CSV table of C-alpha atoms and ligand atoms in Angstrom, one decimal:
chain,number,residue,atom,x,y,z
A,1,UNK,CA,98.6,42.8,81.4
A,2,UNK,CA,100.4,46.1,81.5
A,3,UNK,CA,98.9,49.7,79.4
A,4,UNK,CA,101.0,52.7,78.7
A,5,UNK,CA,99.3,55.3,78.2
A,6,UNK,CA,99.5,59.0,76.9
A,7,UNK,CA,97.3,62.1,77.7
A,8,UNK,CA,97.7,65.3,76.1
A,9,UNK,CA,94.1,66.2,75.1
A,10,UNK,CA,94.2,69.9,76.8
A,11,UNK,CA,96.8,71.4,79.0
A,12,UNK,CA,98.2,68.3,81.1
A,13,UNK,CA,101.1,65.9,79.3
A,14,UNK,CA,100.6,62.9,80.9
A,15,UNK,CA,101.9,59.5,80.4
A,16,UNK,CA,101.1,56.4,82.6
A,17,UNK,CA,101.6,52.5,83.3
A,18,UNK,CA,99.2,50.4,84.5
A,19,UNK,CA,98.3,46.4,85.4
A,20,UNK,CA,95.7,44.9,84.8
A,21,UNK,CA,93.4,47.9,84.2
A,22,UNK,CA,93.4,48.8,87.8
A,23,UNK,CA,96.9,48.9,89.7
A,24,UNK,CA,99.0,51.9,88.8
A,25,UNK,CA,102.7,51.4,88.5
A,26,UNK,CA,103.3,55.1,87.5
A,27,UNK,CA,101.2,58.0,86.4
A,28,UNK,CA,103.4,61.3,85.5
A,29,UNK,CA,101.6,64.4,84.9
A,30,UNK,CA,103.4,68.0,83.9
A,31,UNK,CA,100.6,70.9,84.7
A,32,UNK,CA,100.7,73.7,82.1
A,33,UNK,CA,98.8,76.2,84.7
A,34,UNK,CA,101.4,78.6,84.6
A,35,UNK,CA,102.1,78.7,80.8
A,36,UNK,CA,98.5,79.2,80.6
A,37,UNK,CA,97.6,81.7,83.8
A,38,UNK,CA,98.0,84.7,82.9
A,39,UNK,CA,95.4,84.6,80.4
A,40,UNK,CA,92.8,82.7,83.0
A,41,UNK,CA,92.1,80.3,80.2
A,42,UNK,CA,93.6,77.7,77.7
A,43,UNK,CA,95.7,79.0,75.1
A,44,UNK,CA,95.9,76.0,72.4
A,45,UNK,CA,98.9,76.8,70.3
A,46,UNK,CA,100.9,77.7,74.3
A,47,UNK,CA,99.1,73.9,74.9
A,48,UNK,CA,100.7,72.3,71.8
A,49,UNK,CA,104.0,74.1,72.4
A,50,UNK,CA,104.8,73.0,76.3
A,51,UNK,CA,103.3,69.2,75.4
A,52,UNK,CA,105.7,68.8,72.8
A,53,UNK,CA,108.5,70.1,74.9
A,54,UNK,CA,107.7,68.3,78.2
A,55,UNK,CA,105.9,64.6,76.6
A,56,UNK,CA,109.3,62.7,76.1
A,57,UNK,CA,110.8,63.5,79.9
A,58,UNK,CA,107.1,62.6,81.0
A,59,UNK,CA,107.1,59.4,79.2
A,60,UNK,CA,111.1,58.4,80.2
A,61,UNK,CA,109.8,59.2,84.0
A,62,UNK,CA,107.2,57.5,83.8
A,63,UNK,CA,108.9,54.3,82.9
A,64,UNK,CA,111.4,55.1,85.4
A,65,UNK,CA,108.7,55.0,87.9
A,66,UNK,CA,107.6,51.8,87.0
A,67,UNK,CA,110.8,50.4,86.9
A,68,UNK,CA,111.0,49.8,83.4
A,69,UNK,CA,113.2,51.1,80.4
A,70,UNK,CA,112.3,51.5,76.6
A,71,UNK,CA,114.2,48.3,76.0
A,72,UNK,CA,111.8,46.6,78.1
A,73,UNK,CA,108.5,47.6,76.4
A,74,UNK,CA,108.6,45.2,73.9
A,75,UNK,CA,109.1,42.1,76.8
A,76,UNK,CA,106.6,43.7,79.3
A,77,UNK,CA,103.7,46.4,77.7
A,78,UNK,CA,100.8,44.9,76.4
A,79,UNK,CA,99.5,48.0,74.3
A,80,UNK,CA,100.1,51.6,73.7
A,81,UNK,CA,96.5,53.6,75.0
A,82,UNK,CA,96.0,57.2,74.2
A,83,UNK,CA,93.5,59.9,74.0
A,84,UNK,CA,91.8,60.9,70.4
A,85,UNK,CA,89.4,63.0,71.4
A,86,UNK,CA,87.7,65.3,72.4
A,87,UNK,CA,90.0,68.2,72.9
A,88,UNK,CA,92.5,70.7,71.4
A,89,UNK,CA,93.6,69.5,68.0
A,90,UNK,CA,97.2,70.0,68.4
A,91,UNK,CA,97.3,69.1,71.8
A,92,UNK,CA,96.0,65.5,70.9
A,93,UNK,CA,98.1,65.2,67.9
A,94,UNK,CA,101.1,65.2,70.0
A,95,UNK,CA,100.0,62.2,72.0
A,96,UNK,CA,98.5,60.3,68.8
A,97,UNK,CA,102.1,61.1,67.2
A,98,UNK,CA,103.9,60.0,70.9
A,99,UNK,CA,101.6,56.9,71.2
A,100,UNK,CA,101.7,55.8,67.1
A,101,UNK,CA,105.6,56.3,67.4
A,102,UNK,CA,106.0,54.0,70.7
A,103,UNK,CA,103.6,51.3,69.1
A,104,UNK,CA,105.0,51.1,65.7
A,105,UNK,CA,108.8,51.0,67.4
A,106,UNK,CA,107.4,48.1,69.7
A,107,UNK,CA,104.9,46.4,67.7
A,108,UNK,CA,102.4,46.7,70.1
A,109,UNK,CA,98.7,47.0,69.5
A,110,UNK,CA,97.1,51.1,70.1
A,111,UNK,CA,93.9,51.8,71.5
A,112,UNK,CA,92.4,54.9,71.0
A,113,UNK,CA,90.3,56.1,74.1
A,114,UNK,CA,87.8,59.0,74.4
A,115,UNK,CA,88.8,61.5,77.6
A,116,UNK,CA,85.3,61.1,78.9
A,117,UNK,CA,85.6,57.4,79.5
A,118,UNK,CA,88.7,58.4,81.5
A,119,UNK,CA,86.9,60.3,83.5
A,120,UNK,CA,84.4,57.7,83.5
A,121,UNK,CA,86.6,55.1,85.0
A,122,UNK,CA,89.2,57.2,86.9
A,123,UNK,CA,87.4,55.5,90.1
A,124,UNK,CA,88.1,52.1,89.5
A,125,UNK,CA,92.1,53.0,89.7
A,126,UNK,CA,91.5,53.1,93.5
A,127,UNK,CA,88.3,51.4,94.3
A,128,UNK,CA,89.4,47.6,93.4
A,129,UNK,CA,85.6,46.3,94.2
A,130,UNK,CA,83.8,49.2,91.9
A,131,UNK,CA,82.5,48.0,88.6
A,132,UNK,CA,79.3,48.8,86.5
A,133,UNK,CA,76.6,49.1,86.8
A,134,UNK,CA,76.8,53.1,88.0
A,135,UNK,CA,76.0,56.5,87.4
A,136,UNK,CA,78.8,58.6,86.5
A,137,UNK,CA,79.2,62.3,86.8
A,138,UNK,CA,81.9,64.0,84.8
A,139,UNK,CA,82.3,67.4,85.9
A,140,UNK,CA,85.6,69.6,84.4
A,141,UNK,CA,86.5,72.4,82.6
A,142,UNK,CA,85.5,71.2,79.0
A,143,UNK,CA,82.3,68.9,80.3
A,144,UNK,CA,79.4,68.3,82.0
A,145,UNK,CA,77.8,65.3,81.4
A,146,UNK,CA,75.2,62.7,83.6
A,147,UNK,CA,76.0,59.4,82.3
A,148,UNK,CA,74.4,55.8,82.9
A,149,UNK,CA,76.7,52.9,82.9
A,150,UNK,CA,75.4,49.8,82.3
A,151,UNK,CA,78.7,47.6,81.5
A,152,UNK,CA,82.5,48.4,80.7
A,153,UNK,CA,82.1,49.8,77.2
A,154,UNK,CA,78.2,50.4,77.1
A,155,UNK,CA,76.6,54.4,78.1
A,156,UNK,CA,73.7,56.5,78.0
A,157,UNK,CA,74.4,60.2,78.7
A,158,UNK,CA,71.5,61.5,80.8
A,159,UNK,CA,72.5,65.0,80.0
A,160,UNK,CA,75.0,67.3,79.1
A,161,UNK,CA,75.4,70.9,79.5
A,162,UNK,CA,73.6,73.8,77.2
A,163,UNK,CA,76.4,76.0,77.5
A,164,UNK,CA,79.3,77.0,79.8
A,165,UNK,CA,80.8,73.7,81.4
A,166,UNK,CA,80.6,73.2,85.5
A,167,UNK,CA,84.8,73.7,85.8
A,168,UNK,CA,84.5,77.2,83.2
A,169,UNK,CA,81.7,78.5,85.6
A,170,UNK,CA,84.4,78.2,88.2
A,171,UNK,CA,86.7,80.1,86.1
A,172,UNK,CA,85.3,82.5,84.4
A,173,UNK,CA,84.0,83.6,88.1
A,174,UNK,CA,87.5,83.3,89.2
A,175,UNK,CA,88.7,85.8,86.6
A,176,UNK,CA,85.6,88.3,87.3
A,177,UNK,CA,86.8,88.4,90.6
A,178,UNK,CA,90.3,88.9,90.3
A,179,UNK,CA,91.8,85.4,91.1
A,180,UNK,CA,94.2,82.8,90.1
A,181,UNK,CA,93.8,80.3,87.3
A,182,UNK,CA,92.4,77.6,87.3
A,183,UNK,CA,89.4,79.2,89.3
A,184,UNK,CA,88.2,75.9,91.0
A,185,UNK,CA,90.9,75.1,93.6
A,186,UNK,CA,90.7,79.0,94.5
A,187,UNK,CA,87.2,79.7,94.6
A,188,UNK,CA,87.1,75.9,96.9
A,189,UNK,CA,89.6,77.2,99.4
A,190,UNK,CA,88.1,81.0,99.7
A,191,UNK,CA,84.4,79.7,99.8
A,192,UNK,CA,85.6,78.5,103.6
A,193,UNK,CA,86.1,81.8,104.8
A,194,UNK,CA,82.7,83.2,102.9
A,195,UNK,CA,79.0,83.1,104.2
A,196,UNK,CA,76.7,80.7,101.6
A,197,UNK,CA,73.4,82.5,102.8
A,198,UNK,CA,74.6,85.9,102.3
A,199,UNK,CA,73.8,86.3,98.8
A,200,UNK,CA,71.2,84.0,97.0
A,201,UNK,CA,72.5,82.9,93.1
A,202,UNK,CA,69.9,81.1,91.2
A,203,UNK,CA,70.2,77.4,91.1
A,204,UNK,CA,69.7,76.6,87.2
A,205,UNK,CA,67.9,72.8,87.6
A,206,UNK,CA,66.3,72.8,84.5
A,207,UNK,CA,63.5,70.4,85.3
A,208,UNK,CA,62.6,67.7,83.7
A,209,UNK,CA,65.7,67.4,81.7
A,210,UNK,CA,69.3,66.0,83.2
A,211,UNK,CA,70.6,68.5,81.2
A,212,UNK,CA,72.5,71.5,82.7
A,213,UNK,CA,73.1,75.4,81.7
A,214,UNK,CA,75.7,77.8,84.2
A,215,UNK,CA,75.5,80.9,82.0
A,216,UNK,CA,72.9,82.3,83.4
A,217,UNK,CA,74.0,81.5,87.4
A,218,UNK,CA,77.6,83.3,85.5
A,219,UNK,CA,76.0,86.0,84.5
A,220,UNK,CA,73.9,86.7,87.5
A,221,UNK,CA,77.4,86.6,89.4
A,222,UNK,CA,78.5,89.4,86.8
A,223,UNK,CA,75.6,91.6,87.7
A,224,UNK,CA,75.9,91.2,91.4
A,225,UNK,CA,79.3,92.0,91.3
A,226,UNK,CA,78.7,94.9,88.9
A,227,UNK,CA,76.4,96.4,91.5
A,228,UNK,CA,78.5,95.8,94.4
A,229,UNK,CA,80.8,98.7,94.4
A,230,UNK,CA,84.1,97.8,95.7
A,231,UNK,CA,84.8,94.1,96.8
A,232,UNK,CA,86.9,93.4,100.0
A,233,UNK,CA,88.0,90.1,100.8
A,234,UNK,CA,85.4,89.0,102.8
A,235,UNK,CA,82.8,90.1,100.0
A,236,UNK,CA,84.7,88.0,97.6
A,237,UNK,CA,84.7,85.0,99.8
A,238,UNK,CA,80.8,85.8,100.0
A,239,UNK,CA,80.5,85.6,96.8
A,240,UNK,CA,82.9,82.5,96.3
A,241,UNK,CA,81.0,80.4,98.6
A,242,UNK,CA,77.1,81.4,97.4
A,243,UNK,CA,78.2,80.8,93.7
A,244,UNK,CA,79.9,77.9,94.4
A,245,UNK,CA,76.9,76.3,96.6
A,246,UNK,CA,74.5,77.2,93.8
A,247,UNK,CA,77.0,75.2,91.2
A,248,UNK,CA,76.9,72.1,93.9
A,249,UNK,CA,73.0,72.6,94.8
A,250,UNK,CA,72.2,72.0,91.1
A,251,UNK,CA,75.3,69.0,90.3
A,252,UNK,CA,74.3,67.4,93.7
A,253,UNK,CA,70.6,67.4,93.3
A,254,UNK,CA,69.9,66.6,89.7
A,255,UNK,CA,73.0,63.4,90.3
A,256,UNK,CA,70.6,62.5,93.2
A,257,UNK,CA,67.4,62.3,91.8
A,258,UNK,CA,68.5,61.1,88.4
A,259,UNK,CA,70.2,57.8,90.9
A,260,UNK,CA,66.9,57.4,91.9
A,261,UNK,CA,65.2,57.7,88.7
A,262,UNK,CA,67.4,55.1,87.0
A,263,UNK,CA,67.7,52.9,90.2
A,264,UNK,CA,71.8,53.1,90.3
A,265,UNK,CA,73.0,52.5,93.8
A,266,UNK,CA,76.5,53.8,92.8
A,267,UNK,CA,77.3,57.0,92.4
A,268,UNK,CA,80.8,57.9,90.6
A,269,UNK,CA,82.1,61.3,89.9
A,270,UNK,CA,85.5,62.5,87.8
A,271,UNK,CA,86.5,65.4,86.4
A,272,UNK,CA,88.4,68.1,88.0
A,273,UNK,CA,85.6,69.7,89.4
A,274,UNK,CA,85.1,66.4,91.4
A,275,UNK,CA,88.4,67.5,93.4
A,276,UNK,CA,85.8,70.7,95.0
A,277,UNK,CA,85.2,69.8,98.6
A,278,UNK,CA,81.8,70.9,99.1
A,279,UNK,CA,80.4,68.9,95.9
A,280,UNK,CA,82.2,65.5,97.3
A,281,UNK,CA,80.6,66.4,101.1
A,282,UNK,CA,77.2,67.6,99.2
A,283,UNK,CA,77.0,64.0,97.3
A,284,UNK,CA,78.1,61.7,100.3
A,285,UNK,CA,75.2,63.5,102.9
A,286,UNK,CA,72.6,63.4,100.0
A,287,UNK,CA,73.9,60.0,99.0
A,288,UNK,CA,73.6,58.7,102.9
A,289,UNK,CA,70.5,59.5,103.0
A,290,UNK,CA,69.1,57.5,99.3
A,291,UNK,CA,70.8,54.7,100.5
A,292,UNK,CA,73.4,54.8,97.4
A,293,UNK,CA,77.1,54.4,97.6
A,294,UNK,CA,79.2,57.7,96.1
A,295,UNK,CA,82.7,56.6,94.9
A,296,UNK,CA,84.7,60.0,95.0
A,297,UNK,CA,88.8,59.5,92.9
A,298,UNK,CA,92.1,61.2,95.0
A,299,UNK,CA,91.8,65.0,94.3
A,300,UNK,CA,94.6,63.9,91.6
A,301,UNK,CA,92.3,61.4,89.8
A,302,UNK,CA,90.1,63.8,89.4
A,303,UNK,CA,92.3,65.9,86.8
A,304,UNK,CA,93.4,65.1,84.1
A,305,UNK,CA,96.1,62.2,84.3
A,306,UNK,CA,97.2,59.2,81.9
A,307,UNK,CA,96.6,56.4,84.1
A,308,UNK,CA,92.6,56.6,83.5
A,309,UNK,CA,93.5,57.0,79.5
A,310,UNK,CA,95.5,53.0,80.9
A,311,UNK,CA,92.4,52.2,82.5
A,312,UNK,CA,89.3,52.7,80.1
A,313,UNK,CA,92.4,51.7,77.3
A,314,UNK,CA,92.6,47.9,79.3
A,315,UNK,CA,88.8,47.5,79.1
A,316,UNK,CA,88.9,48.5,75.4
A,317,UNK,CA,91.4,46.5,74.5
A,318,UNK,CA,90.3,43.0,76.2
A,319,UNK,CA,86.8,43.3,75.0
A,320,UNK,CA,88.5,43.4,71.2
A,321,UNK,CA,91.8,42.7,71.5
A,322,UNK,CA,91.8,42.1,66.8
A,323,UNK,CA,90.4,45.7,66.3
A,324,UNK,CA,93.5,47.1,67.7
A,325,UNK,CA,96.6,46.2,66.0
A,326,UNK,CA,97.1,48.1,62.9
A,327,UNK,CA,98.4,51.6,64.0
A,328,UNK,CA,98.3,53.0,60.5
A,329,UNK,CA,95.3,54.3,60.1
A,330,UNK,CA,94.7,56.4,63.3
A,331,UNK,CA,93.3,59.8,63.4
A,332,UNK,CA,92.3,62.4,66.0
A,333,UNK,CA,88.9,63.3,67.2
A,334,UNK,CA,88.8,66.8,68.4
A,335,UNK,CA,84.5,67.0,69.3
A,336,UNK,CA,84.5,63.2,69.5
A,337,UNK,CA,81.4,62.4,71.6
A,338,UNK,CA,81.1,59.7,73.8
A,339,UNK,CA,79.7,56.3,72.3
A,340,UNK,CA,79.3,53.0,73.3
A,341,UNK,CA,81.8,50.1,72.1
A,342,UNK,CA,80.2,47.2,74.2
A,343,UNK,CA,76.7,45.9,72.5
A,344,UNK,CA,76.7,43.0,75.4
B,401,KG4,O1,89.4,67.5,84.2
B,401,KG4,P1,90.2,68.7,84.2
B,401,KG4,O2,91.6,68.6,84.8
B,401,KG4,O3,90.4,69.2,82.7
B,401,KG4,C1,89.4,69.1,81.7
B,401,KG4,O4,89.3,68.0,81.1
B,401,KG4,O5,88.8,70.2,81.6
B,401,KG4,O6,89.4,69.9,84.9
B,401,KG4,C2,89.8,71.2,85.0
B,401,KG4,C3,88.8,72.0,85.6
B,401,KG4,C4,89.1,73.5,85.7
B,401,KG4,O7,88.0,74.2,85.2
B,401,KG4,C5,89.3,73.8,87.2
B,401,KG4,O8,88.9,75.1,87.6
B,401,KG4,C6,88.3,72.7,87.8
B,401,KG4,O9,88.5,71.6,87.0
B,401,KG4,N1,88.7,72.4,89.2
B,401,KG4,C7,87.9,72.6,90.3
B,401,KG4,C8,88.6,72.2,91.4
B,401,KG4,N2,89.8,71.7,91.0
B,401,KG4,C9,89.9,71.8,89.7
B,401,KG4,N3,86.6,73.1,90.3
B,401,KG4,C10,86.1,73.3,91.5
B,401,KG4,N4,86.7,72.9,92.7
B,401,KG4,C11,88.0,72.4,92.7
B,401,KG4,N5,88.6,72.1,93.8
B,402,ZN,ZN1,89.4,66.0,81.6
């Protein structure tokens, strides 16, 4: 069974094919990091803009990877997957337009997916043993969110996060500091020339909660660096790798203990903060040492990318296969929260 998919929810226009819910025959992605870097952030309408410009060369290449062409859609794609919610409104309404357009020209069934159970899944794309039950850790720039998996379909999120998300720490400490955007990938590569134990950041745990909270850890990077005078380049990598050890500390531990708490023997992260190499070394030693298996996605897994839209979509779609073929009523979900579908 083959999925195309489409992911446009916030500044990535993606589009993907996928068999059987787990092999990828293509997965396209056009980055919008330099539309969007010079204002170290998202700027929505920019977002809506460059997908509509870039989804129909995204979607033709990705057939082309998978060595298909439209004419063969009807023959060999199953169903049309796409993301409605959460996210940017007019970013998603691109792909809900893309997706509704290619289903109703193919008559092929659509399944809606949330993001997070992208994320949530992104794993099993290269781990062809991994299924649930699991703990899954969703770490990016929009969420941060602890959630138990008991089957394909069925959830219970642990905890989310108060305020600022793990990957907007990373970049609204990226900006403070003078950086690129997105802050992550930066603040990963300069925290290797910079000293942990120099500088000591708070590590927010919040106990007993799974929930989390980085705006205070943000703003007590704002104050040391207010007090610092001027920052040379080893300062900054100081400051890189204590802030990023106290955002790993805090993901690494509470995923640990809340493993043990529920008895999961698998740990799964995705998200792009799950690309930072001292969270995916941080989880494996911890991990080791609990006895429980960590299932870390390719660095490009982790972000966003339509092939885990294909992937949570398959799951969807066999488990319901009915619900799924009128394509008329269809409507985007911009704070859509992550639900259960699966009552087994
Ligand atoms: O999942 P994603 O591509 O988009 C959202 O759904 O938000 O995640 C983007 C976020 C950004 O905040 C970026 O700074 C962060 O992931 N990120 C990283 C790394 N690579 C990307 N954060 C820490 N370390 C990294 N290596
Ligand atoms: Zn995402």
């Amino acid at each position: 069974m083959i999925i195309l998919a489409i992911e446009t929810s916030c500044d990535e226009t993606s589009a993907a094919l996928v068999m059987n819910g787990r092999r990828i025959l293509s997965n396209v992605v056009s980055s919008q990091e330099k539309v969007h870097g010079k204002y170290f952030g998202v700027v929505p309408e920019l977002a809506s803009r460059a997908h509509i410009e870039n989804i129909n060369w995204v979607y033709e290449a990705a057939l082309k990877n998978a060595r298909l062409t439209t004419n063969d859609i009807k023959k060999r794609v199953d169903a049309v997957a796409y993301t409605h919610g959460p996210g940017l409104a007019g970013a998603l309404l691109v792909g809900q337009v893309t997706a509704q357009t290619i289903s109703y020209l193919n008559d092929k069934p659509l399944v809606d997916v949330n993001h997070l159970e992208g994320h949530i899944y992104s794993a099993l794309l290269e781990y062809p043993g991994l299924c649930p039950p699991y703990l899954s850790l969703i770490v990016s720039g929009g969420h941060t969110e602890l959630v138990l998996v008991y089957d394909y379909g069925r959830y219970k999120v642990l905890g989310s996060t108060r305020d600022d998300a793990a990957g907007e720490a990373f970049d609204k400490v990226a900006k403070m500091l003078n950086l690129s955007y997105p802050g992550g990938p930066v603040i990963d590569k300069l925290s290797k020339k910079g000293n942990p134990e120099k500088i000591k950041f708070p590590r927010p745990y919040l106990w007993p909660t799974w929930e989390f909270s980085f705006s205070g850890l943000k703003t007590a990077v704002v104050n040391f660096v207010k007090n610092s005078g001027a920052l040379d380049k080893s300062k900054v990598a100081d400051i890189c790798a204590a802030f990023q050890q106290a955002v790993v500390d805090t993901l690494a531990e509470k995923t640990i203990q809340a493993a043990k708490k529920f008895k999961m023997k698998k740990v799964v992260i995705g998200g792009g903060v799950a690309a930072n190499s001292l969270l995916r070394d941080e989880l494996v030693k911890r991990a080791k040492k609990e006895k429980i298996e960590v299932y870390l996605p390719s660095r490009a897994l982790c972000t966003d990318n339509a092939s885990m839209i294909a992937c949570a979509g398959y799951y969807k779609y066999i488990s319901g296969k009915k619900k799924y073929k009128n394509w008329k009523t269809r409507k985007i979900e911009p704070n859509l929260k992550l639900k259960s579908w699966h009552n087994r």
